[in-house]
PDB file of C-alpha atoms in Angstrom:
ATOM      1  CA  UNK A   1     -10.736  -4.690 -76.364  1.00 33.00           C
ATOM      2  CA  UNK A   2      -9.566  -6.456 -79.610  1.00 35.00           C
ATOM      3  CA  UNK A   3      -6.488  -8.970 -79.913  1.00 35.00           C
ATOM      4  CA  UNK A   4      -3.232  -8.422 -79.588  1.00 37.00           C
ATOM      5  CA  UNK A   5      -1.203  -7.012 -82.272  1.00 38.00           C
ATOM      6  CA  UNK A   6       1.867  -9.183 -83.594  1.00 36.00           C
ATOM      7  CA  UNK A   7       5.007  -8.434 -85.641  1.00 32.00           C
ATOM      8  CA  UNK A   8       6.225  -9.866 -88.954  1.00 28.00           C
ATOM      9  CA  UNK A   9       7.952 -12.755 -87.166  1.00 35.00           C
ATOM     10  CA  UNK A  10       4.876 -13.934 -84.431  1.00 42.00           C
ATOM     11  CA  UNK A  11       6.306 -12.748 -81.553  1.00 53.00           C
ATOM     12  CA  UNK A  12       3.073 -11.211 -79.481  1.00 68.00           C
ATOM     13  CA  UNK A  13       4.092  -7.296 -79.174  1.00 78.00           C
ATOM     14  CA  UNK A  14       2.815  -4.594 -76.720  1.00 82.00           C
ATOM     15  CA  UNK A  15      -1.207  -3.363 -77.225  1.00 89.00           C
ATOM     16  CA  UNK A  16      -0.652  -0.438 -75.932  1.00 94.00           C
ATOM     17  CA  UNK A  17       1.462   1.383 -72.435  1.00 96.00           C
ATOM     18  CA  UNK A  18      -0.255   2.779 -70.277  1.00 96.00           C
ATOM     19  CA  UNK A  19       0.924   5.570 -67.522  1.00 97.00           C
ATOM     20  CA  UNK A  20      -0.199   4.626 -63.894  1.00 97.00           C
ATOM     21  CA  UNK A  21      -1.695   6.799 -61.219  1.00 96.00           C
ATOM     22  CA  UNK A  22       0.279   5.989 -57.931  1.00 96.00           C
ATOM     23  CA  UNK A  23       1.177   7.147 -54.562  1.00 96.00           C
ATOM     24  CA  UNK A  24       3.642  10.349 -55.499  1.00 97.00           C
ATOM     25  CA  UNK A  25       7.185  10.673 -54.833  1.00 97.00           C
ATOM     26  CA  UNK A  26       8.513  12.991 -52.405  1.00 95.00           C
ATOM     27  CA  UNK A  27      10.191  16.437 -53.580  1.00 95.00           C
ATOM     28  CA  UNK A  28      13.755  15.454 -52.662  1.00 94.00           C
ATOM     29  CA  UNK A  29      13.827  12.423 -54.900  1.00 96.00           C
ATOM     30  CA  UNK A  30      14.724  13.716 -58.613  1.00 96.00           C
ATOM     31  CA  UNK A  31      15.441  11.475 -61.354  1.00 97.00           C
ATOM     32  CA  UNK A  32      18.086  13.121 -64.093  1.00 95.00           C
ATOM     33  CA  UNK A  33      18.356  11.861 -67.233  1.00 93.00           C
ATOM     34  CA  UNK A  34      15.383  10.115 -68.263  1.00 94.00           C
ATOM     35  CA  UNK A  35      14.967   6.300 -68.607  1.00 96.00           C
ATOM     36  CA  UNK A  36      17.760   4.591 -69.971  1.00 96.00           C
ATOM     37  CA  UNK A  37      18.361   0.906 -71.475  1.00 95.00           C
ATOM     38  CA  UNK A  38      21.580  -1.196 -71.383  1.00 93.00           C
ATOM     39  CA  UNK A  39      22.852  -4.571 -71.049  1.00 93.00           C
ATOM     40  CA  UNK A  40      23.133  -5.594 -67.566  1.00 88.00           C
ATOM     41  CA  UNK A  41      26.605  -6.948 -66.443  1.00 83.00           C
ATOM     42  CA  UNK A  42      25.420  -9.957 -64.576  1.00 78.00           C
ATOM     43  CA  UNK A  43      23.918 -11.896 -67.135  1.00 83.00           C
ATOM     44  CA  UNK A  44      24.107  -9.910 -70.209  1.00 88.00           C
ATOM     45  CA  UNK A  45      20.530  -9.158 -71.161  1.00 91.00           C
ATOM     46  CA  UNK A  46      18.654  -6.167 -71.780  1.00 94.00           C
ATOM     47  CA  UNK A  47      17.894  -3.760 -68.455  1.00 96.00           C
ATOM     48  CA  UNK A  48      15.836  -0.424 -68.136  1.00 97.00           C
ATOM     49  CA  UNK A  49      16.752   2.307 -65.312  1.00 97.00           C
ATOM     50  CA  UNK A  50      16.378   4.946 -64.117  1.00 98.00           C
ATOM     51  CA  UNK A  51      12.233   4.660 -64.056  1.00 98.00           C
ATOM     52  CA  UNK A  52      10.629   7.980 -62.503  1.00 98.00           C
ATOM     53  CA  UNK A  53       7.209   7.168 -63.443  1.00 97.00           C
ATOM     54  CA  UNK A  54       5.482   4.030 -63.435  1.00 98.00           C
ATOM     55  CA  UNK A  55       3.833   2.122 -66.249  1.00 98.00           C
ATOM     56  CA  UNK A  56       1.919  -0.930 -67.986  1.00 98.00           C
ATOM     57  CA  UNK A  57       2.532  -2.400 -71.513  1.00 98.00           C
ATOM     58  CA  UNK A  58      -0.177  -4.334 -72.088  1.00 97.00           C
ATOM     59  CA  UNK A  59      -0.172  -7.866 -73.582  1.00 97.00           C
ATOM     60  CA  UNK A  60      -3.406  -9.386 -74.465  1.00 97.00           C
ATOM     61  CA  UNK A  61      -4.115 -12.706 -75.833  1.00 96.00           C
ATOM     62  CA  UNK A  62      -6.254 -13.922 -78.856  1.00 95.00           C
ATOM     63  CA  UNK A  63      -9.905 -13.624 -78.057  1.00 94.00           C
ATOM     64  CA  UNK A  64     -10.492 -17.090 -78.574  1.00 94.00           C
ATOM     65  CA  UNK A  65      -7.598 -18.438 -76.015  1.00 94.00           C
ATOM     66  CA  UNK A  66      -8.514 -15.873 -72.978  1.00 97.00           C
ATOM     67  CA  UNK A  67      -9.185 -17.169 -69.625  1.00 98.00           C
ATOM     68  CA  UNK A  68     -10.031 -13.861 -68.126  1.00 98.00           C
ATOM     69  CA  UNK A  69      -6.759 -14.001 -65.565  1.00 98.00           C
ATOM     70  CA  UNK A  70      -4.825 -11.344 -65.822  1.00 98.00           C
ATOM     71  CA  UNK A  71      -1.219 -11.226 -64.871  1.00 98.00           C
ATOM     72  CA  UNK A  72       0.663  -7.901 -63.447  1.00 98.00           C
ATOM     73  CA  UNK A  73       4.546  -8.922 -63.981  1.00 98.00           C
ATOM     74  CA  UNK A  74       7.229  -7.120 -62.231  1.00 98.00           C
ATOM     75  CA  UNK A  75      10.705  -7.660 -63.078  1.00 98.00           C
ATOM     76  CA  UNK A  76      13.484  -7.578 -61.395  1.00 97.00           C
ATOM     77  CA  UNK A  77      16.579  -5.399 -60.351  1.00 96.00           C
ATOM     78  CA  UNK A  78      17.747  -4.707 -57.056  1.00 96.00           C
ATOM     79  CA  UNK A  79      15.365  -1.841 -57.456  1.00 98.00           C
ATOM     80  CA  UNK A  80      18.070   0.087 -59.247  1.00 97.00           C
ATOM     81  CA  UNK A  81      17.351  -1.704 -62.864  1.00 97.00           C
ATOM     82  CA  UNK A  82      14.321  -4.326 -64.607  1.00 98.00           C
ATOM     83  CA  UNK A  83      15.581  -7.219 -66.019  1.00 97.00           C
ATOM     84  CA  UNK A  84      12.641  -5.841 -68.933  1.00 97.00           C
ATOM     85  CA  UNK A  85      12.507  -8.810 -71.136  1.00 97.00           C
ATOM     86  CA  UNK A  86      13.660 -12.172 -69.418  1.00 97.00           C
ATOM     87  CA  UNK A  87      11.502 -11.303 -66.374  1.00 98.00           C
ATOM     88  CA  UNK A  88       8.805  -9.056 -68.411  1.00 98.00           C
ATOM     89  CA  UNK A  89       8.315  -9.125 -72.234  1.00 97.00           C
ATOM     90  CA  UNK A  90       9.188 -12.765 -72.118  1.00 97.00           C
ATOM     91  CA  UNK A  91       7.014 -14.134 -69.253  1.00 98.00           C
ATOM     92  CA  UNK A  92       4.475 -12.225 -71.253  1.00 98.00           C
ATOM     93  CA  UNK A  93       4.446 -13.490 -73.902  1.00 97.00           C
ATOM     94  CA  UNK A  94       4.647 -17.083 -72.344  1.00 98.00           C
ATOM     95  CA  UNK A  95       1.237 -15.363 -70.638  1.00 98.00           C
ATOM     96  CA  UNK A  96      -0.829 -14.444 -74.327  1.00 97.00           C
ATOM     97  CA  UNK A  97       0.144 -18.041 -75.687  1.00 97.00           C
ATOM     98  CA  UNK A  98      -1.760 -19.510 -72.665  1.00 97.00           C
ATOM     99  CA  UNK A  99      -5.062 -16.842 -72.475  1.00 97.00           C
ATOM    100  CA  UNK A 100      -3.596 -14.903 -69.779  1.00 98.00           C
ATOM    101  CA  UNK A 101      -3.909 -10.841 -70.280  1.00 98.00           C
ATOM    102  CA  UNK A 102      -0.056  -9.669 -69.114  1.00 98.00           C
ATOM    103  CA  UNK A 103       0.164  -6.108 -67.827  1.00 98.00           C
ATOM    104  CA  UNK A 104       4.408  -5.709 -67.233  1.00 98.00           C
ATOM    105  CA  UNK A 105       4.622  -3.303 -64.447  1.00 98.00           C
ATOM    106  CA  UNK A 106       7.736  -0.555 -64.597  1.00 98.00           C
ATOM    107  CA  UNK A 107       7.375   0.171 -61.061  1.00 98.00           C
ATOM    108  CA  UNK A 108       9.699   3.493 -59.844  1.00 98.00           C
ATOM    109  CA  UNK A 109      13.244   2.635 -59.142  1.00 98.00           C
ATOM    110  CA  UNK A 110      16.289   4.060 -57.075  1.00 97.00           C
ATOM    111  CA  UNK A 111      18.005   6.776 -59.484  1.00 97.00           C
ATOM    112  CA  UNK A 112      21.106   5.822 -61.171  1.00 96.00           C
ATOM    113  CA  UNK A 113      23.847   6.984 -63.433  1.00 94.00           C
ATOM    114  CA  UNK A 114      24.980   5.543 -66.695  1.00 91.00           C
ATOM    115  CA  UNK A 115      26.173   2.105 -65.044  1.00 93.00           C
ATOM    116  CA  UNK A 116      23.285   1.503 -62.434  1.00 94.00           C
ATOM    117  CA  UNK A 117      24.642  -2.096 -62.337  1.00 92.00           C
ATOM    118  CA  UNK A 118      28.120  -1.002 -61.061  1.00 93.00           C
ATOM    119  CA  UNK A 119      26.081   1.167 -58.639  1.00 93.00           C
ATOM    120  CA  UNK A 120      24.411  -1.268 -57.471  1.00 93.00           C
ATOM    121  CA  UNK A 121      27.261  -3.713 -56.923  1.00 92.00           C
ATOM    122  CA  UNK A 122      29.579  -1.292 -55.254  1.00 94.00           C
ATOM    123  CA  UNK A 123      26.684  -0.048 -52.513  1.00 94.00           C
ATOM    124  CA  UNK A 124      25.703  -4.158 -51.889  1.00 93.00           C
ATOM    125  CA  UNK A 125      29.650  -4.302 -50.871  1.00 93.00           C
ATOM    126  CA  UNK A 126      29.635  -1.624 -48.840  1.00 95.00           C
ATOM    127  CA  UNK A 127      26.658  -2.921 -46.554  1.00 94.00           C
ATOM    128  CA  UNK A 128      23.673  -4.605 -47.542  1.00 92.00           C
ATOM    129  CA  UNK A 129      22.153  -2.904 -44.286  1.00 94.00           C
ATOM    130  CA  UNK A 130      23.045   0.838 -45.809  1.00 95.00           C
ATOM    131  CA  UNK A 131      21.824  -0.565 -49.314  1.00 95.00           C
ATOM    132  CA  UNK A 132      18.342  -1.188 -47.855  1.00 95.00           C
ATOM    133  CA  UNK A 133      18.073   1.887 -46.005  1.00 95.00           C
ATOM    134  CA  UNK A 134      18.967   4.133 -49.123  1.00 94.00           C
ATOM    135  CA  UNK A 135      16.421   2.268 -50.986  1.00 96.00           C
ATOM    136  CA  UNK A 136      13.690   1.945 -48.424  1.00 97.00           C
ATOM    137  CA  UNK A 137      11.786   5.230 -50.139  1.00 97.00           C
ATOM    138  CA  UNK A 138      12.025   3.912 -53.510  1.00 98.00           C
ATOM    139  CA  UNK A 139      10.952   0.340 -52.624  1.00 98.00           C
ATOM    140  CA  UNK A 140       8.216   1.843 -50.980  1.00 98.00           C
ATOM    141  CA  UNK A 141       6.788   3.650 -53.956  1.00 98.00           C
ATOM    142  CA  UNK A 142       7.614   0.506 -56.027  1.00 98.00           C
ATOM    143  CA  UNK A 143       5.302  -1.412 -53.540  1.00 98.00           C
ATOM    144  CA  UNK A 144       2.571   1.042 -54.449  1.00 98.00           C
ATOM    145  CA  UNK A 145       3.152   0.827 -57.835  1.00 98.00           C
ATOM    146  CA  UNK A 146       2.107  -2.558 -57.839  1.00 98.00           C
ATOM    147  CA  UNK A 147      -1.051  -2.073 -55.858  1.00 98.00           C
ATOM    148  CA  UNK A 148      -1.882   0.759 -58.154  1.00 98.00           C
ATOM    149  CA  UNK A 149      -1.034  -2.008 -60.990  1.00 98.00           C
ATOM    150  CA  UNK A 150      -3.922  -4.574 -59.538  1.00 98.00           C
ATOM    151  CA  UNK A 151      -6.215  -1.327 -59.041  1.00 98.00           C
ATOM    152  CA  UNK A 152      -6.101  -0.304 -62.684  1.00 98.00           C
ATOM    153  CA  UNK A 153      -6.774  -3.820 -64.136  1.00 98.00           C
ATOM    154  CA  UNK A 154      -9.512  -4.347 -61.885  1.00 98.00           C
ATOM    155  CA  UNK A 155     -11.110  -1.094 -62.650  1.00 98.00           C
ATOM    156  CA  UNK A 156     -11.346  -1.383 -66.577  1.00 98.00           C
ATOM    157  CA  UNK A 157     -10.966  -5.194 -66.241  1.00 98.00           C
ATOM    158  CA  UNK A 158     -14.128  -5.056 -68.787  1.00 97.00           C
ATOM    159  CA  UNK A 159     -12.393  -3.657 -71.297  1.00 96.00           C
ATOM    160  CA  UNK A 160      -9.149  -6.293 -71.270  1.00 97.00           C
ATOM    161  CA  UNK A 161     -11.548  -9.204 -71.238  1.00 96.00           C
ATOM    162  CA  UNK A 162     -10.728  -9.605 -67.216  1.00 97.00           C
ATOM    163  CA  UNK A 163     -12.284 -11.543 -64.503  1.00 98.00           C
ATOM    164  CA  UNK A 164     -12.140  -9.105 -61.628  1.00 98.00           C
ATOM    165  CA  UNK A 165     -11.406 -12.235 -59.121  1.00 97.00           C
ATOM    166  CA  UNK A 166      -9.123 -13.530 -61.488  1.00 98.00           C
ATOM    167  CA  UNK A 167      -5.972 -10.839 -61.037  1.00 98.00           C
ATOM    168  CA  UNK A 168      -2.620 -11.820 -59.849  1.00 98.00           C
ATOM    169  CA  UNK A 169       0.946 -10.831 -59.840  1.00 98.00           C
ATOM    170  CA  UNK A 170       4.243 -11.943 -60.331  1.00 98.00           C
ATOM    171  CA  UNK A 171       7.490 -11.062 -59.623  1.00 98.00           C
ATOM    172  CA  UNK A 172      11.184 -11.755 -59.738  1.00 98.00           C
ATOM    173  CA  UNK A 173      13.971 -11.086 -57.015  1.00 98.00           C
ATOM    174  CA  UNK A 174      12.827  -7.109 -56.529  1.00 98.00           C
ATOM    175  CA  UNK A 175       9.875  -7.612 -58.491  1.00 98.00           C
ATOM    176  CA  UNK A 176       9.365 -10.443 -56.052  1.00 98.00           C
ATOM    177  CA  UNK A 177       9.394  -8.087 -53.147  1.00 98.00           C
ATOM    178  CA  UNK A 178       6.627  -6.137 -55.252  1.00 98.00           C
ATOM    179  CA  UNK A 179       4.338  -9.123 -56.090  1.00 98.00           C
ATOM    180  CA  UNK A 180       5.136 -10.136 -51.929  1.00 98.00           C
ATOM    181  CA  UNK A 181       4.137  -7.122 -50.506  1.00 98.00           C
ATOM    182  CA  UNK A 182       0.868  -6.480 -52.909  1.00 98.00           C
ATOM    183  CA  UNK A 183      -0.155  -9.813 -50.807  1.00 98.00           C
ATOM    184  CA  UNK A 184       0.981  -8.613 -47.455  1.00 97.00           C
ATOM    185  CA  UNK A 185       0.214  -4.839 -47.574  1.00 97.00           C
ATOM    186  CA  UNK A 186      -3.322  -4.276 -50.300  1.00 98.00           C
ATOM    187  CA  UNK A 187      -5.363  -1.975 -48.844  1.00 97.00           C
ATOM    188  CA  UNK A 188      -8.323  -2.990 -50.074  1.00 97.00           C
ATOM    189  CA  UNK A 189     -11.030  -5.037 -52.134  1.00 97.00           C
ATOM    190  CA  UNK A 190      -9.573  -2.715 -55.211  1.00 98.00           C
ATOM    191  CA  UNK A 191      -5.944  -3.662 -54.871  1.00 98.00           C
ATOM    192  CA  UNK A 192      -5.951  -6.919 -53.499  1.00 98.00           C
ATOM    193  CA  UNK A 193      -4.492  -9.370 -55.410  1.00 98.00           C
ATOM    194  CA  UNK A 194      -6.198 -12.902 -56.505  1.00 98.00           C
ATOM    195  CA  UNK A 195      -2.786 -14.604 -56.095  1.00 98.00           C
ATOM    196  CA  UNK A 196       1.436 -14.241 -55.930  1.00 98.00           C
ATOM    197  CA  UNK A 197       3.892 -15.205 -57.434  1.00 98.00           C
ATOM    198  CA  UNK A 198       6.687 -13.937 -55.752  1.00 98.00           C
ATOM    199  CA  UNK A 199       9.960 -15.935 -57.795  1.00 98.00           C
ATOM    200  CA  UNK A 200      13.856 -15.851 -55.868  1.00 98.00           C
ATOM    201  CA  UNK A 201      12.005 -12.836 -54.162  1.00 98.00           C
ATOM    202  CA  UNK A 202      13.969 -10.271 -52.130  1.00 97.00           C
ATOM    203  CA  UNK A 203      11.785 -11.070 -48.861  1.00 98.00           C
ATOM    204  CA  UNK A 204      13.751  -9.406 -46.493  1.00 96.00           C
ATOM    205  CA  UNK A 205      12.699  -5.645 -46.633  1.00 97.00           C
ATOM    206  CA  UNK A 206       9.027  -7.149 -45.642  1.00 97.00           C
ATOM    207  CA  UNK A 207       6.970  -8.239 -42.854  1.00 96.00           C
ATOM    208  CA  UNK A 208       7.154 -11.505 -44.440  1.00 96.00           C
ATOM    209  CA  UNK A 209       7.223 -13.961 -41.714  1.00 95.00           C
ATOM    210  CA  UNK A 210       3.618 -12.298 -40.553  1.00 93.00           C
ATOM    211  CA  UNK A 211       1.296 -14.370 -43.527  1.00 92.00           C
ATOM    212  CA  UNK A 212      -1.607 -12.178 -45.417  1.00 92.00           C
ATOM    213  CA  UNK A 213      -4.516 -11.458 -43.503  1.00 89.00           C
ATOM    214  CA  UNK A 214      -6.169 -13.445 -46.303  1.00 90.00           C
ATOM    215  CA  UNK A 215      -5.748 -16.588 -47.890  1.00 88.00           C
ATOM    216  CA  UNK A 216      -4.101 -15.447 -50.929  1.00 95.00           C
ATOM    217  CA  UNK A 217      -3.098 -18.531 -53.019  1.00 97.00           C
ATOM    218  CA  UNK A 218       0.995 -18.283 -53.479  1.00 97.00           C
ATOM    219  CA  UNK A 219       3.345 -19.521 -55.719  1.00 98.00           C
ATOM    220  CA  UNK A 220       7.190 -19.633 -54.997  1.00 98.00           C
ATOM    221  CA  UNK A 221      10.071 -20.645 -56.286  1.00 98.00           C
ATOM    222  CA  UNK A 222      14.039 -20.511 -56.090  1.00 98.00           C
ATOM    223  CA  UNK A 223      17.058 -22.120 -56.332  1.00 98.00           C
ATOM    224  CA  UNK A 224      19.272 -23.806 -53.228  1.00 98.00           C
ATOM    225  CA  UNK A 225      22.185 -21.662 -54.938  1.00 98.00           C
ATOM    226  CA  UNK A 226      20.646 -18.625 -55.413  1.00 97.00           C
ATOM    227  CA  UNK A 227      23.370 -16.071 -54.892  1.00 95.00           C
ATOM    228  CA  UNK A 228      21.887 -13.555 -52.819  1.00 95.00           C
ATOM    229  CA  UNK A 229      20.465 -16.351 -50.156  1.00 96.00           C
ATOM    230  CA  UNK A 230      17.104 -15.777 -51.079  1.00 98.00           C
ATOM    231  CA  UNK A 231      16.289 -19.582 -50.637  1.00 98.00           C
ATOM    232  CA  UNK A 232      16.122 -18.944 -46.866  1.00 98.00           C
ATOM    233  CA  UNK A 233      14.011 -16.539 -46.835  1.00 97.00           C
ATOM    234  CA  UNK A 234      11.360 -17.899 -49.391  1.00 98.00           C
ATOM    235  CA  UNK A 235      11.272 -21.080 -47.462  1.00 98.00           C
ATOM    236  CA  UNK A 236      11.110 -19.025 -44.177  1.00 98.00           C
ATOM    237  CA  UNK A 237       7.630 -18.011 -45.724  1.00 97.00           C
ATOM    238  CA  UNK A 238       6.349 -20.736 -47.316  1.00 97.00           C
ATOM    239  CA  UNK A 239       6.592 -22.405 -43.665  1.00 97.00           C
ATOM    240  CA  UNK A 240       4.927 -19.327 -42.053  1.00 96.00           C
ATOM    241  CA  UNK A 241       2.176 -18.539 -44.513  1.00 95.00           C
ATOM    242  CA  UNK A 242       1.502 -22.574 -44.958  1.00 94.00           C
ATOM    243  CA  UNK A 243       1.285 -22.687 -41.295  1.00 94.00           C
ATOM    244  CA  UNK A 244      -1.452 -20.091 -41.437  1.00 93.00           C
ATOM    245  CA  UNK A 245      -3.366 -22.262 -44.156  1.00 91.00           C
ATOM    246  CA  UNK A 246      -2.347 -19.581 -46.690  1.00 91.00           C
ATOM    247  CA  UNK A 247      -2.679 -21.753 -49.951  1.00 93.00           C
ATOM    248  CA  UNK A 248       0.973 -21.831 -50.631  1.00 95.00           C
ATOM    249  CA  UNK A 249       3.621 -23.766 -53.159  1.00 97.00           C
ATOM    250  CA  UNK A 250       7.175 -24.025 -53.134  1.00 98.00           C
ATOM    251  CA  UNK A 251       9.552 -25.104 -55.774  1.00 98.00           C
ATOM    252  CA  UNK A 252      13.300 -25.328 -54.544  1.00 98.00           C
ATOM    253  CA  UNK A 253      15.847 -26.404 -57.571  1.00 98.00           C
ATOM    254  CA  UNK A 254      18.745 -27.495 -57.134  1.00 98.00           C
ATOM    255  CA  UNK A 255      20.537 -25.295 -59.314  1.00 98.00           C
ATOM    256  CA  UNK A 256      19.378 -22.751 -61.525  1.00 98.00           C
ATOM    257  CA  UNK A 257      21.386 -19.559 -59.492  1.00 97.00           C
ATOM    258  CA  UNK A 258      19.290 -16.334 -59.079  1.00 97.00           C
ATOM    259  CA  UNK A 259      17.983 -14.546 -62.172  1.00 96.00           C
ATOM    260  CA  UNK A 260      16.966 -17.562 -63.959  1.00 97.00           C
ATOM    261  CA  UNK A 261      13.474 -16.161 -65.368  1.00 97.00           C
ATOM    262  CA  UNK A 262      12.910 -17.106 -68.256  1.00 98.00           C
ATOM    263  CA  UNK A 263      16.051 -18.380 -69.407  1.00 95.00           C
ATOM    264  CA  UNK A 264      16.775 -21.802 -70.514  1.00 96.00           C
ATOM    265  CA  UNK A 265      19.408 -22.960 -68.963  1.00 97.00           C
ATOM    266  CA  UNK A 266      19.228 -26.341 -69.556  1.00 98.00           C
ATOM    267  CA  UNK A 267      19.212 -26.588 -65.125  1.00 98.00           C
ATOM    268  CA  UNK A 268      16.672 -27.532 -63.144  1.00 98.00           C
ATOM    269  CA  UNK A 269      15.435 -24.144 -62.626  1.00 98.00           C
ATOM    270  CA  UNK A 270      14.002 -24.405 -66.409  1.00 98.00           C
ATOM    271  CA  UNK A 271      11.302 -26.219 -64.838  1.00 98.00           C
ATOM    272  CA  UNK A 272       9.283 -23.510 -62.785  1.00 98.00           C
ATOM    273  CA  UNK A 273       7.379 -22.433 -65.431  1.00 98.00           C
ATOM    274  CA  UNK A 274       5.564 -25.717 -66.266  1.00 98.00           C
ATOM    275  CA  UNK A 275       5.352 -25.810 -62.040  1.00 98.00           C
ATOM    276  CA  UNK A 276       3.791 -22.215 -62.458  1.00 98.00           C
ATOM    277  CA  UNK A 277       1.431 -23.489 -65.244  1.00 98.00           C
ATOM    278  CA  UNK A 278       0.433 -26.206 -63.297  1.00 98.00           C
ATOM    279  CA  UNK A 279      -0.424 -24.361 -60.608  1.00 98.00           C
ATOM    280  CA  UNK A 280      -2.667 -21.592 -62.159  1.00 98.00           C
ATOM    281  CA  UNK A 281      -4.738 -24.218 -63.632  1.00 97.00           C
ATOM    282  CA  UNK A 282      -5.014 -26.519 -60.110  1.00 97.00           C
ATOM    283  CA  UNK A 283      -6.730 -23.080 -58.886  1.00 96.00           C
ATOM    284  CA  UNK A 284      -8.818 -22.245 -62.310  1.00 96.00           C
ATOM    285  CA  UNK A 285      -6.903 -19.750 -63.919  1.00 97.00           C
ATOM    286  CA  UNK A 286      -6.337 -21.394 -66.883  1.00 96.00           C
ATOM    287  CA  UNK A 287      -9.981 -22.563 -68.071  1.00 91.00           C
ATOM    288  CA  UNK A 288     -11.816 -20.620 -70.939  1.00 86.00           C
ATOM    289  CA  UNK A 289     -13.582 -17.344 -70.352  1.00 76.00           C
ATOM    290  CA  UNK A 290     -17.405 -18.325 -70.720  1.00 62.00           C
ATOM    291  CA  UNK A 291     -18.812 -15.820 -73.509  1.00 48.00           C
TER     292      UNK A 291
END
């Protein structure tokens, strides 16, 4: 469908966004405002919130590096924000410069005010139990979102120069939930994904200790102080889908702390990427498309 477009400086920019047909919200949940971008508190990088209706920005490689994998990414957020570039823009383009087609997911989130970082914070000290039961609807529609994600790429896979066996998805603490479940819950051939990547996922709101009823190839990684505790639960996985011969990898760093994405940090944690690289092309996801 034509290479991707790039600005003055290099940097690979956005082919096009796309709006994405998913399971619809329910009538009581009303989103005021619009979108809305800010710097997040924690770690002082760019967020979006607020999302009421799902999308994909597209990120396609040069013609002559594609591979024909394609790459849904889903950042995270608690599921009230997207860390949009150091767990979206910038893994994709980290995906164009090695021939992978990246497709950054804005799945539906919780609504939120002006500060949905402070919101967050102040519900997660109130009761993490409460936090997940408020958010249960919204994570639910952000699980669809990413099945819907794998569904649309599959579907016109032809026109991105995709491998319709070659589709896989990524995701980082709440995106990691997303790119989890898409694994654990696809409902069929359409929406199943080729592979995870769910990175310092938020594992606990799934069914995660029951493996996929396929051998879905998964990556994971996190960091031993990850601040939520979401070491535990990724290695509580990794033993329970490796024990069902799911194809599975874990990375645990030393340090790094949660939200690392894309960040260099000059920690450990910098190294999951090459791990991640490494791993896509043990399984052929890496080799050229044949023409």
């Amino acid at each position: 469908m034509g290479m991707v477009l790039l600005t003055m400086q290099g940097q690979t920019a956005p082919f096009k966004t796309i709006r994405l047909a998913s399971a619809p919200a329910t009538p009581e949940m009303v989103w005021e405002g619009g979108e809305r971008t800010q710097i997040s508190d924690w770690d002082g990088l760019p967020t979006v919130s607020n999302v009421s209706e799902p999308t994909l920005t597209v990120f396609l490689p040069e013609p002559s590096k594609a591979t024909g994998t394609a790459l849904v990414i889903a950042p995270g957020g608690g599921f009230h924000t997207l860390s949009i570039d150091n767990e979206g823009r910038d893994v994709a383009r980290w995906c164009v410069e090695h021939g992978i087609a990246a497709f950054v997911l804005k799945y539906r989130l919780v609504p939120t005010g002006e500060n949905p970082g402070r919101e967050f914070a102040e519900k997660l000290q109130r009761s993490q139990e409460e936090l997940d039961r408020q958010m249960s609807p919204y994570i639910a529609l952000a699980k669809a979102d990413g099945l819907a994600a794998i569904a649309y790429i599959r579907e016109h896979a032809k026109s991105y120069g995709v491998k319709p066996d070659q589709i896989g998805i990524i995701g980082f603490s709440a995106g990691g939930t997303v790119a989890a479940a898409a694994a654990l819950e696809f409902t069929s051939e359409a929406n199943r994904p080729n592979f995870t990547a769910p990175i310092y996922p938020a594992l606990h709101v799934l069914d995660y200790l029951h493996p996929p009823k396929e051998a879905i190839p998964a990556f994971f990684a996190v960091t031993e102080d990850d601040q939520f505790g979401f070491q535990v639960q990724t290695q509580q996985a990794f033993q329970a889908w490796n024990a069902a011969r799911v194809a599975s990898e874990l990375h645990l760093y030393p340090k790094g702390g949660h939200g690392f994405g894309m960040r260099r940090q000059g920690l450990p944690s910098d190294a999951w990427i090459t791990a991640f690289e490494a791993w896509l092309g043990y399984y052929g996801f890496l080799a050229p498309a044949t023409r």
